[in-house]
């Protein structure tokens, strides 16, 4: 019998029921954590929580806990920790990006001020730390190291690659630090706090980081290839904003040798806020061999994750993880 898991993927019925019940507990604790004595801080903290979201990281904590005891007392708090941390980074990201919209609603920095948004993000990090304190020193250490990676990735993205650095390698390191690190911790927390064997914890952690990287790469591809707003953004948003992602890095690295390559590289070095130039660059990029190479790289990351997952005990949670590997590839067509 099968039920529905993350992203509507089929999972074992009992696993789906357990995930639904525990996600409700996660949501309840999450709302409790962002409710405080100060009205403005409470309103600002609840802003993104109530806007929704997939709770993807929380779901990974819950799934990975099935490699041990999923009813262990630290599982739900750990799921809330990773969600609070993720939400806190979104408040800060919107300030740095001068974003006006987040999850279909006015961003906190736009609705209030940059200062309020930054302090709200800090407050969510503090609430996450408060929960962590009850999970033991190892959990605190894991979270601290992941947070250091998040900050390092943001700084590396802001500064860009050095003169002697490979821009593509630099980009992939940024993706691993900014996106892969917290998704890895999600799997690690679930397996570790459920009492799973050490080799299972290590395998789940490694596979989840690869899944996180694959998700970001699939977003890169969708931003260019999708005709609709499948990626949650207007197609070509990264291109318009001058953000170099996997496909554009591959073009600039010399993938392909067609007659349009020189023109595309020229366009990628320009301001593409002009509608005509943006449309030209998007059309050339969609037809470029770099897109096939990007899809191949995505498949490799997902397949590497799957290979690691298949060494784990054959239980419904493992099937849910491998289905996730299939999904991250299939969503790009």
Tab-separated table of C-alpha atoms in Angstrom:
chain	number	residue	atom	x	y	z
A	1	UNK	CA	0.000	0.000	0.000
A	2	UNK	CA	1.237	3.465	-0.874
A	3	UNK	CA	0.520	6.973	0.362
A	4	UNK	CA	1.877	10.381	-0.571
A	5	UNK	CA	5.178	11.781	0.645
A	6	UNK	CA	7.352	14.807	-0.182
A	7	UNK	CA	6.463	16.553	-3.467
A	8	UNK	CA	3.560	14.142	-3.930
A	9	UNK	CA	5.882	11.171	-4.349
A	10	UNK	CA	4.537	7.687	-3.556
A	11	UNK	CA	5.660	6.249	-0.229
A	12	UNK	CA	4.622	3.400	2.032
A	13	UNK	CA	1.195	4.073	3.584
A	14	UNK	CA	2.382	3.695	7.175
A	15	UNK	CA	5.367	5.950	6.482
A	16	UNK	CA	3.119	8.569	4.866
A	17	UNK	CA	0.746	8.518	7.848
A	18	UNK	CA	3.630	8.848	10.296
A	19	UNK	CA	5.141	11.732	8.323
A	20	UNK	CA	1.810	13.559	8.196
A	21	UNK	CA	1.301	13.202	11.944
A	22	UNK	CA	4.808	14.295	12.827
A	23	UNK	CA	4.770	17.205	10.373
A	24	UNK	CA	1.696	18.479	12.194
A	25	UNK	CA	3.740	18.358	15.410
A	26	UNK	CA	6.589	20.187	13.656
A	27	UNK	CA	4.213	22.896	12.482
A	28	UNK	CA	2.758	23.323	15.960
A	29	UNK	CA	6.184	23.663	17.607
A	30	UNK	CA	7.394	25.960	14.827
A	31	UNK	CA	4.530	28.372	15.443
A	32	UNK	CA	5.119	28.181	19.175
A	33	UNK	CA	8.780	29.087	18.701
A	34	UNK	CA	8.035	32.239	16.691
A	35	UNK	CA	5.447	33.491	19.155
A	36	UNK	CA	6.957	35.992	21.595
A	37	UNK	CA	6.126	38.839	23.942
A	38	UNK	CA	6.888	41.630	21.468
A	39	UNK	CA	4.018	42.106	18.967
A	40	UNK	CA	6.189	43.304	16.074
A	41	UNK	CA	8.773	40.545	16.522
A	42	UNK	CA	6.024	37.949	16.689
A	43	UNK	CA	4.307	39.292	13.582
A	44	UNK	CA	7.550	39.516	11.619
A	45	UNK	CA	8.665	36.035	12.750
A	46	UNK	CA	5.340	34.462	11.829
A	47	UNK	CA	5.356	36.193	8.447
A	48	UNK	CA	7.253	33.506	6.525
A	49	UNK	CA	6.105	30.597	8.679
A	50	UNK	CA	2.495	31.348	7.825
A	51	UNK	CA	3.386	31.915	4.153
A	52	UNK	CA	3.856	28.165	3.902
A	53	UNK	CA	6.703	26.297	2.252
A	54	UNK	CA	7.370	22.630	1.580
A	55	UNK	CA	9.044	21.968	4.960
A	56	UNK	CA	11.459	19.915	2.880
A	57	UNK	CA	14.257	19.936	5.447
A	58	UNK	CA	11.897	18.951	8.249
A	59	UNK	CA	10.595	16.085	6.130
A	60	UNK	CA	14.140	14.801	5.616
A	61	UNK	CA	14.670	14.767	9.384
A	62	UNK	CA	11.496	12.708	9.784
A	63	UNK	CA	12.310	10.293	6.944
A	64	UNK	CA	15.872	9.656	8.073
A	65	UNK	CA	14.695	8.983	11.629
A	66	UNK	CA	13.167	5.727	10.358
A	67	UNK	CA	16.654	4.238	10.140
A	68	UNK	CA	16.467	4.197	13.946
A	69	UNK	CA	13.610	4.995	16.328
A	70	UNK	CA	11.351	7.612	14.662
A	71	UNK	CA	9.584	8.211	17.983
A	72	UNK	CA	12.809	9.369	19.681
A	73	UNK	CA	12.121	12.588	21.629
A	74	UNK	CA	14.608	14.782	19.738
A	75	UNK	CA	13.243	14.197	16.231
A	76	UNK	CA	10.482	16.812	16.081
A	77	UNK	CA	12.585	19.522	17.797
A	78	UNK	CA	15.439	18.804	15.367
A	79	UNK	CA	13.057	19.209	12.426
A	80	UNK	CA	12.003	22.582	13.824
A	81	UNK	CA	15.654	23.587	14.289
A	82	UNK	CA	16.469	23.095	10.610
A	83	UNK	CA	13.287	24.906	9.530
A	84	UNK	CA	14.003	27.868	11.828
A	85	UNK	CA	17.554	28.039	10.514
A	86	UNK	CA	16.363	27.910	6.915
A	87	UNK	CA	13.740	30.594	7.543
A	88	UNK	CA	16.302	32.810	9.241
A	89	UNK	CA	18.537	32.659	6.170
A	90	UNK	CA	15.599	33.676	3.954
A	91	UNK	CA	15.086	36.907	5.911
A	92	UNK	CA	18.765	37.740	5.507
A	93	UNK	CA	18.845	36.703	1.839
A	94	UNK	CA	15.964	39.042	1.026
A	95	UNK	CA	17.830	41.963	2.573
A	96	UNK	CA	20.984	41.202	0.593
A	97	UNK	CA	19.039	40.661	-2.627
A	98	UNK	CA	16.730	43.656	-2.026
A	99	UNK	CA	13.858	41.253	-2.712
A	100	UNK	CA	10.280	42.505	-2.602
A	101	UNK	CA	8.454	39.167	-2.687
A	102	UNK	CA	8.976	35.875	-0.855
A	103	UNK	CA	6.655	32.858	-1.128
A	104	UNK	CA	4.082	34.942	-2.944
A	105	UNK	CA	3.921	37.586	-0.225
A	106	UNK	CA	5.602	40.908	0.410
A	107	UNK	CA	9.064	40.241	1.829
A	108	UNK	CA	9.762	41.236	5.431
A	109	UNK	CA	12.356	43.831	4.442
A	110	UNK	CA	9.872	45.404	2.040
A	111	UNK	CA	6.938	45.259	4.448
A	112	UNK	CA	8.904	46.613	7.397
A	113	UNK	CA	12.594	47.595	7.049
A	114	UNK	CA	15.943	45.928	6.444
A	115	UNK	CA	16.719	46.303	10.137
A	116	UNK	CA	13.543	44.516	11.206
A	117	UNK	CA	14.173	41.717	8.684
A	118	UNK	CA	17.775	41.202	9.838
A	119	UNK	CA	16.831	41.179	13.509
A	120	UNK	CA	13.968	38.774	12.825
A	121	UNK	CA	16.364	36.386	11.113
A	122	UNK	CA	18.687	36.667	14.116
A	123	UNK	CA	15.766	35.928	16.432
A	124	UNK	CA	14.925	32.740	14.516
A	125	UNK	CA	18.550	31.608	14.769
A	126	UNK	CA	18.384	32.248	18.536
A	127	UNK	CA	15.181	30.217	18.858
A	128	UNK	CA	16.826	27.381	16.933
A	129	UNK	CA	19.795	27.499	19.319
A	130	UNK	CA	17.461	27.333	22.296
A	131	UNK	CA	15.940	24.102	20.986
A	132	UNK	CA	19.379	22.732	20.121
A	133	UNK	CA	20.577	23.093	23.682
A	134	UNK	CA	18.241	20.263	24.695
A	135	UNK	CA	19.528	17.954	21.935
A	136	UNK	CA	23.052	17.629	23.294
A	137	UNK	CA	26.525	18.995	22.507
A	138	UNK	CA	26.988	16.906	19.364
A	139	UNK	CA	23.837	18.374	17.804
A	140	UNK	CA	25.016	21.869	18.757
A	141	UNK	CA	28.398	21.203	17.133
A	142	UNK	CA	26.802	19.867	13.934
A	143	UNK	CA	24.533	22.887	13.652
A	144	UNK	CA	27.365	25.349	14.360
A	145	UNK	CA	29.539	23.844	11.648
A	146	UNK	CA	26.673	23.864	9.158
A	147	UNK	CA	25.930	27.487	9.966
A	148	UNK	CA	29.592	28.351	9.411
A	149	UNK	CA	29.308	26.736	5.973
A	150	UNK	CA	26.162	28.717	5.208
A	151	UNK	CA	27.929	31.978	6.010
A	152	UNK	CA	31.067	30.965	4.123
A	153	UNK	CA	28.995	30.077	1.069
A	154	UNK	CA	27.213	33.427	1.156
A	155	UNK	CA	30.488	35.321	1.438
A	156	UNK	CA	32.046	33.300	-1.379
A	157	UNK	CA	29.029	33.995	-3.574
A	158	UNK	CA	29.152	37.709	-2.749
A	159	UNK	CA	32.887	38.091	-3.382
A	160	UNK	CA	33.063	35.733	-6.370
A	161	UNK	CA	35.945	33.500	-7.467
A	162	UNK	CA	39.515	34.706	-7.120
A	163	UNK	CA	41.695	35.438	-10.131
A	164	UNK	CA	43.239	31.964	-10.173
A	165	UNK	CA	40.087	30.071	-9.175
A	166	UNK	CA	37.968	27.926	-11.479
A	167	UNK	CA	34.586	29.757	-11.601
A	168	UNK	CA	32.656	26.502	-12.039
A	169	UNK	CA	34.335	24.796	-9.071
A	170	UNK	CA	33.791	27.946	-7.036
A	171	UNK	CA	30.095	27.919	-7.942
A	172	UNK	CA	29.650	24.264	-6.993
A	173	UNK	CA	31.339	24.906	-3.632
A	174	UNK	CA	28.948	27.787	-3.006
A	175	UNK	CA	25.998	25.506	-3.798
A	176	UNK	CA	27.326	22.824	-1.464
A	177	UNK	CA	27.809	25.321	1.372
A	178	UNK	CA	24.679	27.434	0.921
A	179	UNK	CA	22.204	24.707	0.003
A	180	UNK	CA	23.711	21.270	0.523
A	181	UNK	CA	24.982	21.834	4.067
A	182	UNK	CA	21.647	22.342	5.835
A	183	UNK	CA	19.952	19.597	3.825
A	184	UNK	CA	22.800	17.285	4.870
A	185	UNK	CA	22.258	18.256	8.504
A	186	UNK	CA	18.560	17.472	8.148
A	187	UNK	CA	19.338	13.869	7.248
A	188	UNK	CA	22.121	13.717	9.825
A	189	UNK	CA	19.905	14.926	12.682
A	190	UNK	CA	17.149	12.454	11.884
A	191	UNK	CA	19.458	9.461	11.685
A	192	UNK	CA	21.684	10.476	14.609
A	193	UNK	CA	18.942	11.385	17.076
A	194	UNK	CA	16.966	8.247	16.226
A	195	UNK	CA	19.912	6.135	17.326
A	196	UNK	CA	20.777	4.775	13.864
A	197	UNK	CA	24.212	3.091	13.515
A	198	UNK	CA	27.147	5.430	12.814
A	199	UNK	CA	27.693	4.164	9.253
A	200	UNK	CA	24.008	4.812	8.471
A	201	UNK	CA	24.257	8.355	9.848
A	202	UNK	CA	27.321	9.027	7.679
A	203	UNK	CA	25.680	7.607	4.559
A	204	UNK	CA	22.424	9.530	5.015
A	205	UNK	CA	24.360	12.757	5.655
A	206	UNK	CA	26.452	12.384	2.512
A	207	UNK	CA	23.498	11.381	0.317
A	208	UNK	CA	21.370	14.276	1.568
A	209	UNK	CA	24.086	16.801	0.721
A	210	UNK	CA	24.207	15.428	-2.812
A	211	UNK	CA	20.403	15.610	-3.038
A	212	UNK	CA	20.584	19.232	-1.891
A	213	UNK	CA	23.146	20.091	-4.560
A	214	UNK	CA	21.054	18.290	-7.169
A	215	UNK	CA	17.969	20.310	-6.211
A	216	UNK	CA	19.856	23.570	-6.699
A	217	UNK	CA	21.218	22.438	-10.058
A	218	UNK	CA	17.711	21.440	-11.165
A	219	UNK	CA	16.508	24.912	-10.172
A	220	UNK	CA	19.299	26.371	-12.325
A	221	UNK	CA	18.105	24.358	-15.303
A	222	UNK	CA	14.416	25.105	-14.732
A	223	UNK	CA	15.105	28.833	-14.515
A	224	UNK	CA	16.259	28.688	-18.119
A	225	UNK	CA	14.305	25.816	-19.635
A	226	UNK	CA	10.827	26.259	-18.172
A	227	UNK	CA	8.223	28.089	-20.234
A	228	UNK	CA	6.084	28.700	-17.164
A	229	UNK	CA	6.890	29.571	-13.563
A	230	UNK	CA	7.658	25.939	-12.658
A	231	UNK	CA	10.720	27.001	-10.703
A	232	UNK	CA	8.810	29.499	-8.577
A	233	UNK	CA	10.342	32.348	-10.535
A	234	UNK	CA	9.778	33.945	-13.922
A	235	UNK	CA	11.956	31.987	-16.403
A	236	UNK	CA	15.297	33.660	-16.991
A	237	UNK	CA	15.269	35.534	-13.674
A	238	UNK	CA	18.853	34.563	-12.837
A	239	UNK	CA	19.928	35.611	-16.312
A	240	UNK	CA	18.230	38.995	-16.001
A	241	UNK	CA	19.789	39.582	-12.591
A	242	UNK	CA	23.262	38.647	-13.790
A	243	UNK	CA	23.465	35.555	-11.550
A	244	UNK	CA	25.711	32.915	-13.080
A	245	UNK	CA	24.424	29.400	-12.539
A	246	UNK	CA	25.522	25.991	-13.823
A	247	UNK	CA	24.451	26.407	-17.498
A	248	UNK	CA	26.003	29.865	-17.856
A	249	UNK	CA	29.215	28.729	-16.182
A	250	UNK	CA	29.399	25.834	-18.645
A	251	UNK	CA	28.966	28.190	-21.609
A	252	UNK	CA	31.710	30.477	-20.311
A	253	UNK	CA	33.937	27.442	-19.697
A	254	UNK	CA	33.776	26.647	-23.413
A	255	UNK	CA	31.206	23.828	-23.540
A	256	UNK	CA	29.991	23.648	-27.146
A	257	UNK	CA	31.529	25.162	-30.263
A	258	UNK	CA	28.582	26.383	-32.299
A	259	UNK	CA	28.446	29.544	-34.373
A	260	UNK	CA	26.317	31.281	-31.727
A	261	UNK	CA	28.759	30.688	-28.882
A	262	UNK	CA	30.640	33.947	-29.270
A	263	UNK	CA	27.403	35.947	-29.331
A	264	UNK	CA	26.062	34.154	-26.242
A	265	UNK	CA	29.273	34.714	-24.304
A	266	UNK	CA	29.152	38.359	-25.334
A	267	UNK	CA	25.582	38.661	-24.066
A	268	UNK	CA	26.437	36.942	-20.774
A	269	UNK	CA	28.967	39.690	-20.144
A	270	UNK	CA	26.348	42.403	-20.574
A	271	UNK	CA	23.491	43.870	-18.565
A	272	UNK	CA	20.502	41.735	-19.536
A	273	UNK	CA	17.778	43.853	-17.988
A	274	UNK	CA	16.923	45.004	-21.524
A	275	UNK	CA	14.002	42.823	-22.670
A	276	UNK	CA	15.314	42.279	-26.205
A	277	UNK	CA	18.822	41.294	-25.075
A	278	UNK	CA	17.404	39.096	-22.342
A	279	UNK	CA	15.122	37.268	-24.784
A	280	UNK	CA	18.010	36.731	-27.207
A	281	UNK	CA	20.312	35.370	-24.510
A	282	UNK	CA	17.602	33.102	-23.124
A	283	UNK	CA	16.815	31.656	-26.551
A	284	UNK	CA	20.496	31.000	-27.320
A	285	UNK	CA	21.081	29.439	-23.922
A	286	UNK	CA	18.075	27.124	-24.215
A	287	UNK	CA	19.447	25.757	-27.490
A	288	UNK	CA	23.045	25.489	-26.271
A	289	UNK	CA	24.806	22.142	-25.587
A	290	UNK	CA	25.541	23.448	-22.100
A	291	UNK	CA	21.950	22.620	-21.158
A	292	UNK	CA	22.461	18.932	-21.987
A	293	UNK	CA	25.727	18.965	-20.062
A	294	UNK	CA	23.987	20.598	-17.084
A	295	UNK	CA	21.314	17.885	-17.122
A	296	UNK	CA	24.044	15.237	-17.258
A	297	UNK	CA	25.761	16.817	-14.246
A	298	UNK	CA	22.442	16.881	-12.392
A	299	UNK	CA	21.867	13.179	-13.148
A	300	UNK	CA	25.342	12.377	-11.857
A	301	UNK	CA	24.732	14.082	-8.506
A	302	UNK	CA	21.364	12.351	-8.118
A	303	UNK	CA	22.794	8.973	-9.140
A	304	UNK	CA	25.694	9.336	-6.694
A	305	UNK	CA	23.157	9.976	-3.938
A	306	UNK	CA	21.099	6.969	-5.020
A	307	UNK	CA	24.179	4.705	-5.034
A	308	UNK	CA	24.928	5.657	-1.427
A	309	UNK	CA	21.301	5.246	-0.355
A	310	UNK	CA	21.121	1.738	-1.806
A	311	UNK	CA	23.731	0.607	0.728
A	312	UNK	CA	21.251	1.379	3.535
A	313	UNK	CA	18.777	-1.111	5.050
A	314	UNK	CA	15.925	-1.896	2.663
A	315	UNK	CA	13.038	-0.124	4.402
A	316	UNK	CA	10.264	2.201	3.117
A	317	UNK	CA	12.254	5.286	4.124
A	318	UNK	CA	15.060	4.240	1.796
A	319	UNK	CA	12.550	3.922	-1.049
A	320	UNK	CA	11.272	7.427	-0.256
A	321	UNK	CA	14.807	8.787	-0.524
A	322	UNK	CA	15.526	7.039	-3.823
A	323	UNK	CA	12.198	8.288	-5.208
A	324	UNK	CA	13.401	11.763	-4.301
A	325	UNK	CA	16.526	11.195	-6.413
A	326	UNK	CA	14.300	10.269	-9.358
A	327	UNK	CA	12.109	13.316	-8.790
A	328	UNK	CA	14.926	15.834	-8.740
A	329	UNK	CA	15.981	14.635	-12.208
A	330	UNK	CA	12.499	14.247	-13.704
A	331	UNK	CA	11.386	17.762	-12.740
A	332	UNK	CA	13.773	19.219	-15.341
A	333	UNK	CA	12.362	17.006	-18.136
